[in-house]
Coordinates of C-alpha atoms and ligand atoms in Angstrom, one line a residue:
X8 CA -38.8 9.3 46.7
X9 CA -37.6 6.0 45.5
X10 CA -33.7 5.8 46.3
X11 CA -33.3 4.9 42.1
X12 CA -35.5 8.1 41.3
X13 CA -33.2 10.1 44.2
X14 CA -30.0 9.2 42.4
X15 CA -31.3 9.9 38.8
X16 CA -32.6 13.0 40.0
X17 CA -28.7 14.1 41.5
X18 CA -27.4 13.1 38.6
X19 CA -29.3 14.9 35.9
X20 CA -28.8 17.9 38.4
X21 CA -25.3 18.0 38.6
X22 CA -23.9 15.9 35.4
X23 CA -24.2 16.7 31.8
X24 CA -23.7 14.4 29.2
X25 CA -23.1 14.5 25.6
X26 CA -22.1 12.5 22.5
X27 CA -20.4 12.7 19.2
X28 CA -19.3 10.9 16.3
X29 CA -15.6 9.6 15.1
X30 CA -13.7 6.4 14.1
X31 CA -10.5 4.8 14.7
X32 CA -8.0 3.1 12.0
X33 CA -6.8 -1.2 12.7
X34 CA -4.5 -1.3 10.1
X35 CA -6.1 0.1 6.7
X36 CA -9.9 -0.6 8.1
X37 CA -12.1 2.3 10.3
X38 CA -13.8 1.1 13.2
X39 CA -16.5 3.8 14.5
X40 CA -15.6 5.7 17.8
X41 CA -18.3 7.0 20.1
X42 CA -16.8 10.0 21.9
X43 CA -18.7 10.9 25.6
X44 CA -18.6 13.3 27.4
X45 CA -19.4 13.7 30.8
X46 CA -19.6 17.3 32.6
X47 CA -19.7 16.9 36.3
X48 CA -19.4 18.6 39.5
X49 CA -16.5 18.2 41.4
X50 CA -12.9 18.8 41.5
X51 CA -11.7 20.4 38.2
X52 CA -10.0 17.7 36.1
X53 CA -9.9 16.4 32.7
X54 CA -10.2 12.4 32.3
X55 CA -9.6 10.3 28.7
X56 CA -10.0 6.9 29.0
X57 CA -11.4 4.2 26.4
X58 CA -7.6 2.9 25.6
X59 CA -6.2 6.2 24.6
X60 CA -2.2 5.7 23.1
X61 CA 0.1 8.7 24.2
X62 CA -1.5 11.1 20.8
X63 CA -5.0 10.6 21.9
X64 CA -4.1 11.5 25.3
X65 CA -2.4 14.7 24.6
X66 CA -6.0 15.7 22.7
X67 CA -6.7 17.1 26.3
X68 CA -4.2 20.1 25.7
X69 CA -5.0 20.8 22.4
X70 CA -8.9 20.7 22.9
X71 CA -8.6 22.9 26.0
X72 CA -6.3 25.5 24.2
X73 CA -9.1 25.5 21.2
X74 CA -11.6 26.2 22.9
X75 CA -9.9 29.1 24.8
X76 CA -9.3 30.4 21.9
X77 CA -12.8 30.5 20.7
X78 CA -14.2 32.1 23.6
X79 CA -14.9 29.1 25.4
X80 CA -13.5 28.9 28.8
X81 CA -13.1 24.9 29.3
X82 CA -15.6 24.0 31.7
X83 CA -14.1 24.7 35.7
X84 CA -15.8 21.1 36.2
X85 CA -14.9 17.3 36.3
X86 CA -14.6 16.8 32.4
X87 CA -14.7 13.0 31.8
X88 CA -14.4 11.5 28.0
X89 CA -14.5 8.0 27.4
X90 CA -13.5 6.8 23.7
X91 CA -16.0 3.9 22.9
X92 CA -15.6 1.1 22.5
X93 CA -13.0 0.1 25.4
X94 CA -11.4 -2.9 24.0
X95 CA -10.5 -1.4 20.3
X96 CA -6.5 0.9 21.1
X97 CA -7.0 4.4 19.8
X98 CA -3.9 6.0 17.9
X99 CA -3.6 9.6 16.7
X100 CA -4.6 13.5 17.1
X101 CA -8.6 12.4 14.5
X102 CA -10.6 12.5 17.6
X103 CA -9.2 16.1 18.6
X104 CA -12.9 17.6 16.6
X105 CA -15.6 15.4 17.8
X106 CA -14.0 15.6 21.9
X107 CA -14.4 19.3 21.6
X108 CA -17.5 19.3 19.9
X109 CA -19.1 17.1 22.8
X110 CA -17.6 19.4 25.4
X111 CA -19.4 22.0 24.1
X112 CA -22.5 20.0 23.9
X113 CA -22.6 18.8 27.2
X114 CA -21.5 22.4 28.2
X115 CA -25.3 23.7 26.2
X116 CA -22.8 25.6 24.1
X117 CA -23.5 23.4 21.0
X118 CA -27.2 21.9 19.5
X119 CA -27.0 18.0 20.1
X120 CA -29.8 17.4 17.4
X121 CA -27.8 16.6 14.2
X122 CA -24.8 16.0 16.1
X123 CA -25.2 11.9 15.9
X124 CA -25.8 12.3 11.9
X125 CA -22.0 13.4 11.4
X126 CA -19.1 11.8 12.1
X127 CA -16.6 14.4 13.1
X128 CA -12.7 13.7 12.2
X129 CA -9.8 16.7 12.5
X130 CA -6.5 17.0 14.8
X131 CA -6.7 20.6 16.4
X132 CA -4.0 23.6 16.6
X133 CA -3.4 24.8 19.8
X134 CA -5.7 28.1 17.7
X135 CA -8.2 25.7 16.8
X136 CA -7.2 25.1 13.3
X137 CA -8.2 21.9 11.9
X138 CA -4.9 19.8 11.0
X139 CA -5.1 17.2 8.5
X140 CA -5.0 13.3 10.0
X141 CA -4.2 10.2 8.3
X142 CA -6.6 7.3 7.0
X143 CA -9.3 9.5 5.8
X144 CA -10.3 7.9 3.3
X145 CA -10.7 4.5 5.0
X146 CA -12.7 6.4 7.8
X147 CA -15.0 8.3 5.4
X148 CA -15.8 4.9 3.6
X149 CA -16.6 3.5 7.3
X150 CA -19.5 6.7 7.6
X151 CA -20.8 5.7 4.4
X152 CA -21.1 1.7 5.8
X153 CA -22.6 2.9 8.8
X154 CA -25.1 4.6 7.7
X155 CA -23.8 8.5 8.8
X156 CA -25.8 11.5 7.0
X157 CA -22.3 13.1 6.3
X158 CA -18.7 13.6 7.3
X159 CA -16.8 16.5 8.6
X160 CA -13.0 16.5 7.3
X161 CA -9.8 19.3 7.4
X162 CA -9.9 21.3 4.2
X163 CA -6.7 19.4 3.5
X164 CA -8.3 16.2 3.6
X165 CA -11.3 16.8 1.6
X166 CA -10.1 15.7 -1.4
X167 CA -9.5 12.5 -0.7
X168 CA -12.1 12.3 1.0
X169 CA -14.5 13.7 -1.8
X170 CA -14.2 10.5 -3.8
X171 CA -16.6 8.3 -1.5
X172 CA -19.7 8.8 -3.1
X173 CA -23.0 8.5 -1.6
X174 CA -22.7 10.7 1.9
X175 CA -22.3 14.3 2.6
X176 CA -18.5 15.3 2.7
X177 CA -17.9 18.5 3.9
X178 CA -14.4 20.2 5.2
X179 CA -13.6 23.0 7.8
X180 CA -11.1 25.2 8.4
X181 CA -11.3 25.7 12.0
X182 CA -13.1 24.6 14.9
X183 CA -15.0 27.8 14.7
X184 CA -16.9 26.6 11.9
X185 CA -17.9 23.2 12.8
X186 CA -19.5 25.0 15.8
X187 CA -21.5 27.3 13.4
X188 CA -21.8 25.0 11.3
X189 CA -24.3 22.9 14.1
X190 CA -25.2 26.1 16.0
X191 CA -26.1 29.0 13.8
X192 CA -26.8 27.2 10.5
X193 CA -23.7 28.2 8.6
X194 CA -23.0 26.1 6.4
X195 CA -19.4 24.3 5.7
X196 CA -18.2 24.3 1.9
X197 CA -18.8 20.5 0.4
X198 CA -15.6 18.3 -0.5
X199 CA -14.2 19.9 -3.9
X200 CA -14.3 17.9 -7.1
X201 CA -12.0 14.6 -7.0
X202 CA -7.9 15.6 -8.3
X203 CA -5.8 13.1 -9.6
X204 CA -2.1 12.4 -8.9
X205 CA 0.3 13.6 -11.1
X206 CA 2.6 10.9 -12.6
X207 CA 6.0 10.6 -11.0
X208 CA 9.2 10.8 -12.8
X209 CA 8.6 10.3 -16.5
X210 CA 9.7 6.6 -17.2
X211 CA 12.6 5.8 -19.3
X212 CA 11.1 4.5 -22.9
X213 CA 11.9 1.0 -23.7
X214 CA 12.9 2.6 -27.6
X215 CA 15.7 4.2 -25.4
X216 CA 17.3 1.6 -24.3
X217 CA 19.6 -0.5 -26.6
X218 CA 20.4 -3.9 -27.3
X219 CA 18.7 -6.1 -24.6
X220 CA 16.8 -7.8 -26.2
X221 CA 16.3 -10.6 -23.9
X222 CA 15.2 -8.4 -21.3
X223 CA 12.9 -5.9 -22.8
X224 CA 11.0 -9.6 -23.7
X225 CA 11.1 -10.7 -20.4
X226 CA 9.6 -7.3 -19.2
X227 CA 6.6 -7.3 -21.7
X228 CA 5.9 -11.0 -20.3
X229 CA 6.6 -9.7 -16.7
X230 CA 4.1 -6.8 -17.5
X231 CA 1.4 -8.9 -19.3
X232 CA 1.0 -11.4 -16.5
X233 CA 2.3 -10.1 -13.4
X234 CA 5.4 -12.3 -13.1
X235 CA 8.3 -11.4 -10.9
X236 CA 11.8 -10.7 -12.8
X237 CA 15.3 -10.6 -11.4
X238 CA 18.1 -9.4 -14.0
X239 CA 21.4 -9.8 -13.6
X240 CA 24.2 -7.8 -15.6
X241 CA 27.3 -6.1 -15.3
X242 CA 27.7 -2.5 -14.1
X243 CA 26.3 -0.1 -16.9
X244 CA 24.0 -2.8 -18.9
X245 CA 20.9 -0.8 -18.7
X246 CA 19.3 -2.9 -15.2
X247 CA 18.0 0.1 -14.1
X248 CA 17.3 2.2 -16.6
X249 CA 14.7 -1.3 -17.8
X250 CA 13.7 -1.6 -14.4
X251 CA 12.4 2.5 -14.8
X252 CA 10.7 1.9 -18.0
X253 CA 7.9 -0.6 -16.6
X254 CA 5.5 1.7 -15.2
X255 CA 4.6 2.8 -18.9
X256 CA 4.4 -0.2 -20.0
X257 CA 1.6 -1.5 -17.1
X258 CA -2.2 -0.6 -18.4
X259 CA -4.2 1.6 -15.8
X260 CA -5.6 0.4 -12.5
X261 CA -9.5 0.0 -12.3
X262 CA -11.3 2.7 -9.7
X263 CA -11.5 0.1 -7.3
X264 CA -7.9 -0.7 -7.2
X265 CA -6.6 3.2 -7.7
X266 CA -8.8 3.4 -4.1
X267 CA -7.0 0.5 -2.3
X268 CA -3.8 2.0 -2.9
X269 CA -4.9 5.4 -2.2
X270 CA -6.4 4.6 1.2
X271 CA -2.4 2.6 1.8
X272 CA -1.2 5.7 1.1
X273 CA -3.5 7.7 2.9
X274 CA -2.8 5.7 6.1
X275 CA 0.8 5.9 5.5
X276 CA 0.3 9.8 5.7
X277 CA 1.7 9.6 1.9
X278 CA -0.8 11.2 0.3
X279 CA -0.1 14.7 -1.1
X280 CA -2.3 17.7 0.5
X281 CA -4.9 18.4 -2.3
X282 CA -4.7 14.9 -3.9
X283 CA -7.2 12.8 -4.1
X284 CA -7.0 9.6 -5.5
X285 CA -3.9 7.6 -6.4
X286 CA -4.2 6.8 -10.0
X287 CA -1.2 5.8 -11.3
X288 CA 0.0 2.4 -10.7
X289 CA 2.7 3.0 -7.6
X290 CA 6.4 2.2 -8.5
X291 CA 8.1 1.6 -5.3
X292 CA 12.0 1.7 -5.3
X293 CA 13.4 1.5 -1.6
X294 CA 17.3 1.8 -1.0
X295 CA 19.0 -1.2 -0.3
X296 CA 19.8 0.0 3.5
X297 CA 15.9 -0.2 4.2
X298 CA 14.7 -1.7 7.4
X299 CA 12.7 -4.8 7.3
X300 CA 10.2 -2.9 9.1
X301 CA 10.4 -0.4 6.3
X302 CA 10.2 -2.8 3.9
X303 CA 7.5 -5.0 5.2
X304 CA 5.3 -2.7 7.5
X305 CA 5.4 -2.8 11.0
X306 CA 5.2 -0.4 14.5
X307 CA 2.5 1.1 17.4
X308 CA 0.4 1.2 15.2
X309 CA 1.2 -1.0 12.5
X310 CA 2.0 1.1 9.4
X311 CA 2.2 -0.3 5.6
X312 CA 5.8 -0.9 4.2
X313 CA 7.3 -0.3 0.8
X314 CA 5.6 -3.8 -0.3
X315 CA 1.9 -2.8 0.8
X316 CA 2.5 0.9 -0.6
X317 CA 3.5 -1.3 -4.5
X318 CA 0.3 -3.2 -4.1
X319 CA -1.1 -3.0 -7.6
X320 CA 2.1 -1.9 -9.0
X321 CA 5.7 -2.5 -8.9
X322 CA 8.8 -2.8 -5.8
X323 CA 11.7 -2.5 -7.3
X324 CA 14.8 -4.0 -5.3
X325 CA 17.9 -2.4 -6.7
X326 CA 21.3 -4.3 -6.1
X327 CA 19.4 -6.9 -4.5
X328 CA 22.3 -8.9 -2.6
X329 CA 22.4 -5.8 -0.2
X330 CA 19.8 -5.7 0.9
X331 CA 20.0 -6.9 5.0
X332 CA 19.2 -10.5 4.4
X333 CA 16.1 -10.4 7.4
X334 CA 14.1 -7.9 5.1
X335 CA 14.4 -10.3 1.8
X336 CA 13.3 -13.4 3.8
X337 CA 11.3 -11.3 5.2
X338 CA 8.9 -11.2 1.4
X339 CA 9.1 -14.4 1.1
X340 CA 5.5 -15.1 2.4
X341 CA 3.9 -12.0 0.8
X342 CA 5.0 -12.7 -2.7
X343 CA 2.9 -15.6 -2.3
X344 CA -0.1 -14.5 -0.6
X345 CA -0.2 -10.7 -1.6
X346 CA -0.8 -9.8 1.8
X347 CA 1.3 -9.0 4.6
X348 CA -0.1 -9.7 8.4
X349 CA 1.8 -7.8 11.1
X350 CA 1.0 -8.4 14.3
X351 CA 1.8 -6.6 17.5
X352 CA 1.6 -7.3 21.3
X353 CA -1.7 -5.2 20.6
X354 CA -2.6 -5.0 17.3
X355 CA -2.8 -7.0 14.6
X356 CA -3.2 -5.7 10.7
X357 CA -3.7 -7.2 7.5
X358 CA -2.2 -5.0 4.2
X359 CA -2.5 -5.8 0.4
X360 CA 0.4 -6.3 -0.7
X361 CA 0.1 -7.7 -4.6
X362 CA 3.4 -6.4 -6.2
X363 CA 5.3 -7.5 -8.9
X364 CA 8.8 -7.6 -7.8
X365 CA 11.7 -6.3 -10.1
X366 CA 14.9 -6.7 -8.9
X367 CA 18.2 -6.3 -10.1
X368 CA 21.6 -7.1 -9.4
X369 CA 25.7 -7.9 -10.2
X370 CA 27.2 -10.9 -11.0
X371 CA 29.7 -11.0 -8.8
X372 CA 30.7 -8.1 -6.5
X373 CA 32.7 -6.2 -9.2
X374 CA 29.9 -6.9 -11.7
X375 CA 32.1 -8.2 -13.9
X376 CA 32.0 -11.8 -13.6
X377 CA 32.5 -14.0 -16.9
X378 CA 31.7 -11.0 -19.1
X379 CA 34.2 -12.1 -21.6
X380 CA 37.0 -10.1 -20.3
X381 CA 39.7 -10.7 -17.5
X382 CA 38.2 -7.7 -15.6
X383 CA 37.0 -10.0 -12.8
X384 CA 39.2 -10.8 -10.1
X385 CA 36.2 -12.1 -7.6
X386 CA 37.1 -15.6 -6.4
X387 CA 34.5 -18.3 -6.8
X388 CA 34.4 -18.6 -2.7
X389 CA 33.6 -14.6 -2.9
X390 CA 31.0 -14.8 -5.9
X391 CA 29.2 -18.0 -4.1
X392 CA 28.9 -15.9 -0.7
X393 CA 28.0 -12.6 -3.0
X394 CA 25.3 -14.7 -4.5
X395 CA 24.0 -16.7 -1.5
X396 CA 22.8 -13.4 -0.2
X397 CA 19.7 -13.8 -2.1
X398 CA 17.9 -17.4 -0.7
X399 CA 17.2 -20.1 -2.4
X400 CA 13.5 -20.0 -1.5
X401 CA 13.5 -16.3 -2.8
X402 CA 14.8 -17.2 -5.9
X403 CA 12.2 -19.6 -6.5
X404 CA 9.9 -16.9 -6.6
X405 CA 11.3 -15.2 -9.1
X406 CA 9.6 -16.2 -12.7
X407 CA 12.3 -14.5 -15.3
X408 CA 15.6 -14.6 -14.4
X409 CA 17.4 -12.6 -16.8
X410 CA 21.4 -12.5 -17.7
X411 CA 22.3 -9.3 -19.6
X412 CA 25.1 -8.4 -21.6
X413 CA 27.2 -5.7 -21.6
X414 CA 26.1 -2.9 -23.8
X415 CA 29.3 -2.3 -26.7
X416 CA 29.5 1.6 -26.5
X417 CA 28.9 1.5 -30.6
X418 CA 25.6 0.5 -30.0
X419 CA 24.6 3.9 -27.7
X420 CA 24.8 5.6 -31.0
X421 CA 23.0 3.9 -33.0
X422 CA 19.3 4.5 -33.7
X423 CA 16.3 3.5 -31.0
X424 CA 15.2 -0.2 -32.0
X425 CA 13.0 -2.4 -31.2
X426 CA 9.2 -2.0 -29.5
X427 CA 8.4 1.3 -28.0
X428 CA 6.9 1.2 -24.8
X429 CA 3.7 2.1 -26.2
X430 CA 3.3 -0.6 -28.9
X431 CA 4.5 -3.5 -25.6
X432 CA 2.1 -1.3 -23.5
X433 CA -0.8 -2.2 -26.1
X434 CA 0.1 -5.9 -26.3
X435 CA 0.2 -5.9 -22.5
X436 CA -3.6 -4.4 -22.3
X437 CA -4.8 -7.3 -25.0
X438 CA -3.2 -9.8 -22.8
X439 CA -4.4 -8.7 -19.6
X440 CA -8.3 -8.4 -21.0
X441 CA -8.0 -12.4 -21.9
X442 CA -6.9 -13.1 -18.5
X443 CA -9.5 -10.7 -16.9
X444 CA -12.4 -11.9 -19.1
X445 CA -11.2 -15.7 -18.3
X446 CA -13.7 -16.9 -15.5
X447 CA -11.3 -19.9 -14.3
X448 CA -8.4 -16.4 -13.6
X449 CA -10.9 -15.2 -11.2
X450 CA -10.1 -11.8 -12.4
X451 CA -6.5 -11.9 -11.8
X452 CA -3.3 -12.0 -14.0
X453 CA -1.9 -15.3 -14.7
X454 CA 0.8 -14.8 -11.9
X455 CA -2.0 -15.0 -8.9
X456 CA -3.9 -17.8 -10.3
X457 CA -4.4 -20.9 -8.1
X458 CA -2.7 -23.8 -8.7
X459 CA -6.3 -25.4 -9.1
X460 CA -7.2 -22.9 -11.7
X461 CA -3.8 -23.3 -13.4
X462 CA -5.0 -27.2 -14.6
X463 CA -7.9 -25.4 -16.4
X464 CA -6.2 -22.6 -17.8
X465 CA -3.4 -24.0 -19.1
X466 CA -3.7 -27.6 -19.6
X467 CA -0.7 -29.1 -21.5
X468 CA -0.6 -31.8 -24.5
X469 CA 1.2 -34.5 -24.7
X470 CA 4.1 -32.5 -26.2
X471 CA 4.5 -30.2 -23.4
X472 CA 4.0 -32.5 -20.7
X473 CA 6.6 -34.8 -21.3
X474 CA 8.5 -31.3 -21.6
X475 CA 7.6 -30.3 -18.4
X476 CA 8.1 -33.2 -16.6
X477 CA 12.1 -33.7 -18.1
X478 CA 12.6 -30.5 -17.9
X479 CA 11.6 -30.0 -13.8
X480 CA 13.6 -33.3 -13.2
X481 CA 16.9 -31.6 -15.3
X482 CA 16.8 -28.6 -14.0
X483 CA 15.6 -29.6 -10.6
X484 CA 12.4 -27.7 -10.0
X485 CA 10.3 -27.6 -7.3
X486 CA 6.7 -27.8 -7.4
X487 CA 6.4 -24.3 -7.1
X488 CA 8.7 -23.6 -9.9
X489 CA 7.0 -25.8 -11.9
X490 CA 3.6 -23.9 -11.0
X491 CA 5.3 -20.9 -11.7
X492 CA 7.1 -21.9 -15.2
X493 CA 3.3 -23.0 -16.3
X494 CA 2.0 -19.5 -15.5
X495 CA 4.7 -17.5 -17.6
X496 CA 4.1 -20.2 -20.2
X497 CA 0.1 -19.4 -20.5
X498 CA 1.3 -15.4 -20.2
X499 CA 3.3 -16.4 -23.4
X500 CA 0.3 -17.8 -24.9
X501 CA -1.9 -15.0 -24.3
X502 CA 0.2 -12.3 -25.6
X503 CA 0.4 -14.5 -29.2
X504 CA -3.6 -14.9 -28.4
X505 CA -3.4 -18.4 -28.6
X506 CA -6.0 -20.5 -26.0
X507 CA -3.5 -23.5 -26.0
X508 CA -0.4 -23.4 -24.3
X509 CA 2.3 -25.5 -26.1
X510 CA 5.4 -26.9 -25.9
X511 CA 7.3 -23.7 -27.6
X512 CA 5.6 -21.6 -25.2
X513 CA 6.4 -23.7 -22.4
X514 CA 10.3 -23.5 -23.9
X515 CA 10.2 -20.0 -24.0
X516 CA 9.1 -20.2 -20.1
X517 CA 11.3 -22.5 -18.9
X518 CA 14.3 -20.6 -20.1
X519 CA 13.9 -18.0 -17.7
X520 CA 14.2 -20.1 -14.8
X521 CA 17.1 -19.6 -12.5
X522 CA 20.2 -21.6 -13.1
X523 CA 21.4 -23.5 -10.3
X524 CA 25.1 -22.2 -11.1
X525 CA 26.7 -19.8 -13.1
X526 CA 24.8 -17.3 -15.6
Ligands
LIG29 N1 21.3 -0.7 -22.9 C1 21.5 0.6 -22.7 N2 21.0 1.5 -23.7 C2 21.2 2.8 -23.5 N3 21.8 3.4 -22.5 C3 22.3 2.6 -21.5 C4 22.1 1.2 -21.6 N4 22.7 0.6 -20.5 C5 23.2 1.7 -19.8 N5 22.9 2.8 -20.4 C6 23.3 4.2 -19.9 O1 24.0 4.0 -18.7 C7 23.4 4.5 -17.6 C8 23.5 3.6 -16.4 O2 22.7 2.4 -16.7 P1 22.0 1.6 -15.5 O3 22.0 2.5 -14.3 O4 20.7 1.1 -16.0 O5 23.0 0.4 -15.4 P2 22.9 -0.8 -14.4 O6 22.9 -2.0 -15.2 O7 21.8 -0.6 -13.5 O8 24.3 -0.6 -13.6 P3 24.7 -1.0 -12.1 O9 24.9 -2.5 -12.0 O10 25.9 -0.3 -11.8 O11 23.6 -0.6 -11.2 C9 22.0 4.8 -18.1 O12 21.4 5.9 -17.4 C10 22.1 5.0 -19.5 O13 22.5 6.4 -19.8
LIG30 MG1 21.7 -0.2 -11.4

């Protein structure tokens, strides 16, 4: 015998070998896993390699306990499991299901035939239980890309993943019945029917709040286009309570988008058990003592912040001077790109991260700086430093800066006035479909169109030019400002449904840029 045949021969002899199905998350994508296993004689001993983190490594207890516990004894052999492939870092307790699954295959305890047709995701108890695991949703899309008969999920996470169409999703229980499932034919319950989230906190209605004119404007603008908005008041003026009322007045997101912010969610671990898709547009409001890592995203693996969990909806920055000053530079470059790239010794991941930013803050530090009163005592030294906690660069970013009054206590009494947040709701969706049916917005609002666009869209007259142009010199504007004042200025146009953009709209635009000094 050829010494090649002899070595084949040992090895089928005294080696088993075995496959199954999984995936891995980089970020918010699924890369497929192969899982091996390798039964073999020698020394009893469990191996994991393939670039196993510290969670995927501990999968050696839990399997082995499992599989006790379903009558299994784990094979007295040298057990060797490979994640493939090598190069790609493996986080997390998903590949707990398809390890044990291939132990049992190479052990002749499990069918292999429709093994390789199923990818296999589940953490397991210590009893065998299957635990729910992050970034389902992103892994059961990867199945259906790769061409996988079906998926195998916890019963927790089959609602989520129930709204990929076009594979077989099925969830389990237990260990116990993924092994019936391949070995005696019994079958596993399909995903249930996709649930919705439930709305958060009801939003404040814009009819509730009084007076503020100026700023319930500004919001319907902010709404219709996507623009960013700062306001600044004194204590009590009704910053927050505005802030609260936008998520009514935002139209729905599309299918498409509710599933990019559900699988953010989903890899966040922020999904609720039963939920399946995120539908309402998220409203993110961090405290002003978050990290930058909490605001931004970050960690082993890299995990999506406040501003990737808002994509598609709002982050609302409350008392916006205290915030550490790291985090706010921090969205500098994400407000511009709507995406966030965080990037490890190890890893690198890219989020979404298209949010309108609403922020609010005081004056001064007592809040009640010039309010027509002799209530403030902050010197101007004290207000400038107050103040020059938010950067320059970040205020340029922001499209409608917005003074408020203080609210005479007369006023709380009086009637509700002005739009409801359904009628501004409606003018918002009318808006929104120009901009959406416009082929030069690319299917964008006006606040993510290109500069390039921008000439097409909202190309000025005469008038308006020569407004522009001494306006940006008097006020001191920089390019992007000036980019920025045209796009609230064709957001003021489309709301009136008029395809030119003037000079009055252009006025109305301008007005809301940040003054270089005072309020
Ligand atoms: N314009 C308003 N109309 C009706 N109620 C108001 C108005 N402004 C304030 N209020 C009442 O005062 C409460 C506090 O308002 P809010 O928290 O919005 O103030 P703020 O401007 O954010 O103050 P601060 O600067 O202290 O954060 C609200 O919950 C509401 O009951
Ligand atoms: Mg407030």
């Amino acid at each position: 015998m050829a010494a090649g045949t002899v070595r084949a021969w040992w090895f089928a002899a005294n080696s088993m070998l075995a496959t199954t199905h999984s995936s891995t998350l980089v970020g918010l994508e699924a890369h497929p896993v192969l899982v091996e296993v390798e039964i073999a004689r020698g020394m009893p001993c469990f191996d994991l390699v393939g670039l196993p983190e510290a969670s995927v490594k501990e999968s050696r207890v839990r399997v082995r306990s499992a599989l006790d516990q379903l009558g299994f004894p784990f094979p007295a052999r040298r057990v060797t499991v490979n994640l493939a492939p090598a190069d790609v870092r493996k986080y997390g307790a998903g590949f707990d299901l398809a390890i044990a699954l291939a132990i049992l295959a190479a052990s002749n305890e499990c069918p292999t035939e429709r093994l390789g047709d199923w990818m296999l995701i589940g953490e397991l108890s210590l009893t065998g239980a299957l635990r729910t695991v992050r970034g389902v949703l992103a892994q059961v899309l990867c199945a259906r890309k790769r061409g996988f008969k079906g998926v195998i999920v916890p019963a927790p996470n089959a609602p989520e993943a129930s709204v990929v169409e076009g594979l077989d999703v099925r969830a389990a229980e237990c260990l116990r019945d993924v092994v019936e499932f391949f070995s005696a034919g019994k079958d596993l319950p399909p995903a249930p029917a996709a649930v919705s989230s439930p709305p958060g906190d009801l939003p404040v209605d814009l009819a509730d709040v009084r007076g503020q004119q100026a700023a319930k404007r500004a919001l319907e603008l902010a709404a219709a286009g996507g623009h960013n908005v700062l306001f600044v008041g004194p204590p009590g003026a009704g910053k927050t309570m505005l802030a609260r009322s936008m998520p009514a007045l935002l139209p729905p997101m599309t299918f498409e988008q509710a599933i990019e912010v559900t699988a953010i969610h989903s890899v966040a671990g922020l999904l609720r058990p039963g939920m399946s898709v995120v539908d309402h547009r998220p409203f993110r409001a961090p405290h002003h003592t978050a990290s930058t890592v909490g605001l931004v995203g970050g960690g082993e693996p890299p995990r999506p912040g406040e501003i990737a969990l808002a994509h598609h909806g709002v982050l609302f920055l409350d008392e916006l001077p205290e915030f550490p000053r790291d985090a706010l530079e921090a969205l500098r470059e994400p407000l511009e790109d709507g995406a966030v790239t965080i990037v490890r010794a190890r890893n690198r991941a890219t989020f979404p991260a298209r949010f309108m930013l609403l922020a609010a803050m005081n004056p001064c530090p007592c809040g009640f700086y010039r309010d027509g009163t002799e209530r403030c005592a902050c010197s101007d030294e004290r207000v400038r430093r107050y103040r020059g906690r938010v950067s320059g660069p970040l205020l340029d970013r922001i499209d409608l800066y917005v003074p408020l009054p203080s609210v005479r206590i007369a006023q709380l009494g009086e009637p509700g006035e002005g739009p409801t947040s359904a009628d501004v709701r409606a003018r918002v969706t009318a808006a929104r479909a120009v901009q959406l049916s416009r082929p030069d917005n690319g299917g964008d609002c006006n606040a993510r169109v290109s500069p390039r666009s921008l000439k097409d869209i909202a190309s000025l007259g005469a008038d308006a030019r020569t407004l522009l142009t001494t306006a940006s010199e008097r006020m001191g504007l920089s390019a992007r400002a000036a980019t920025r004042v045209l796009r609230v200025a064709r957001t003021v146009a489309d709301l009136e449904g008029d395809q030119e953009v003037t000079a009055t709209h252009l006025a109305e635009a301008l007005g809301y840029r940040t003054p270089t000094s005072g309020t």
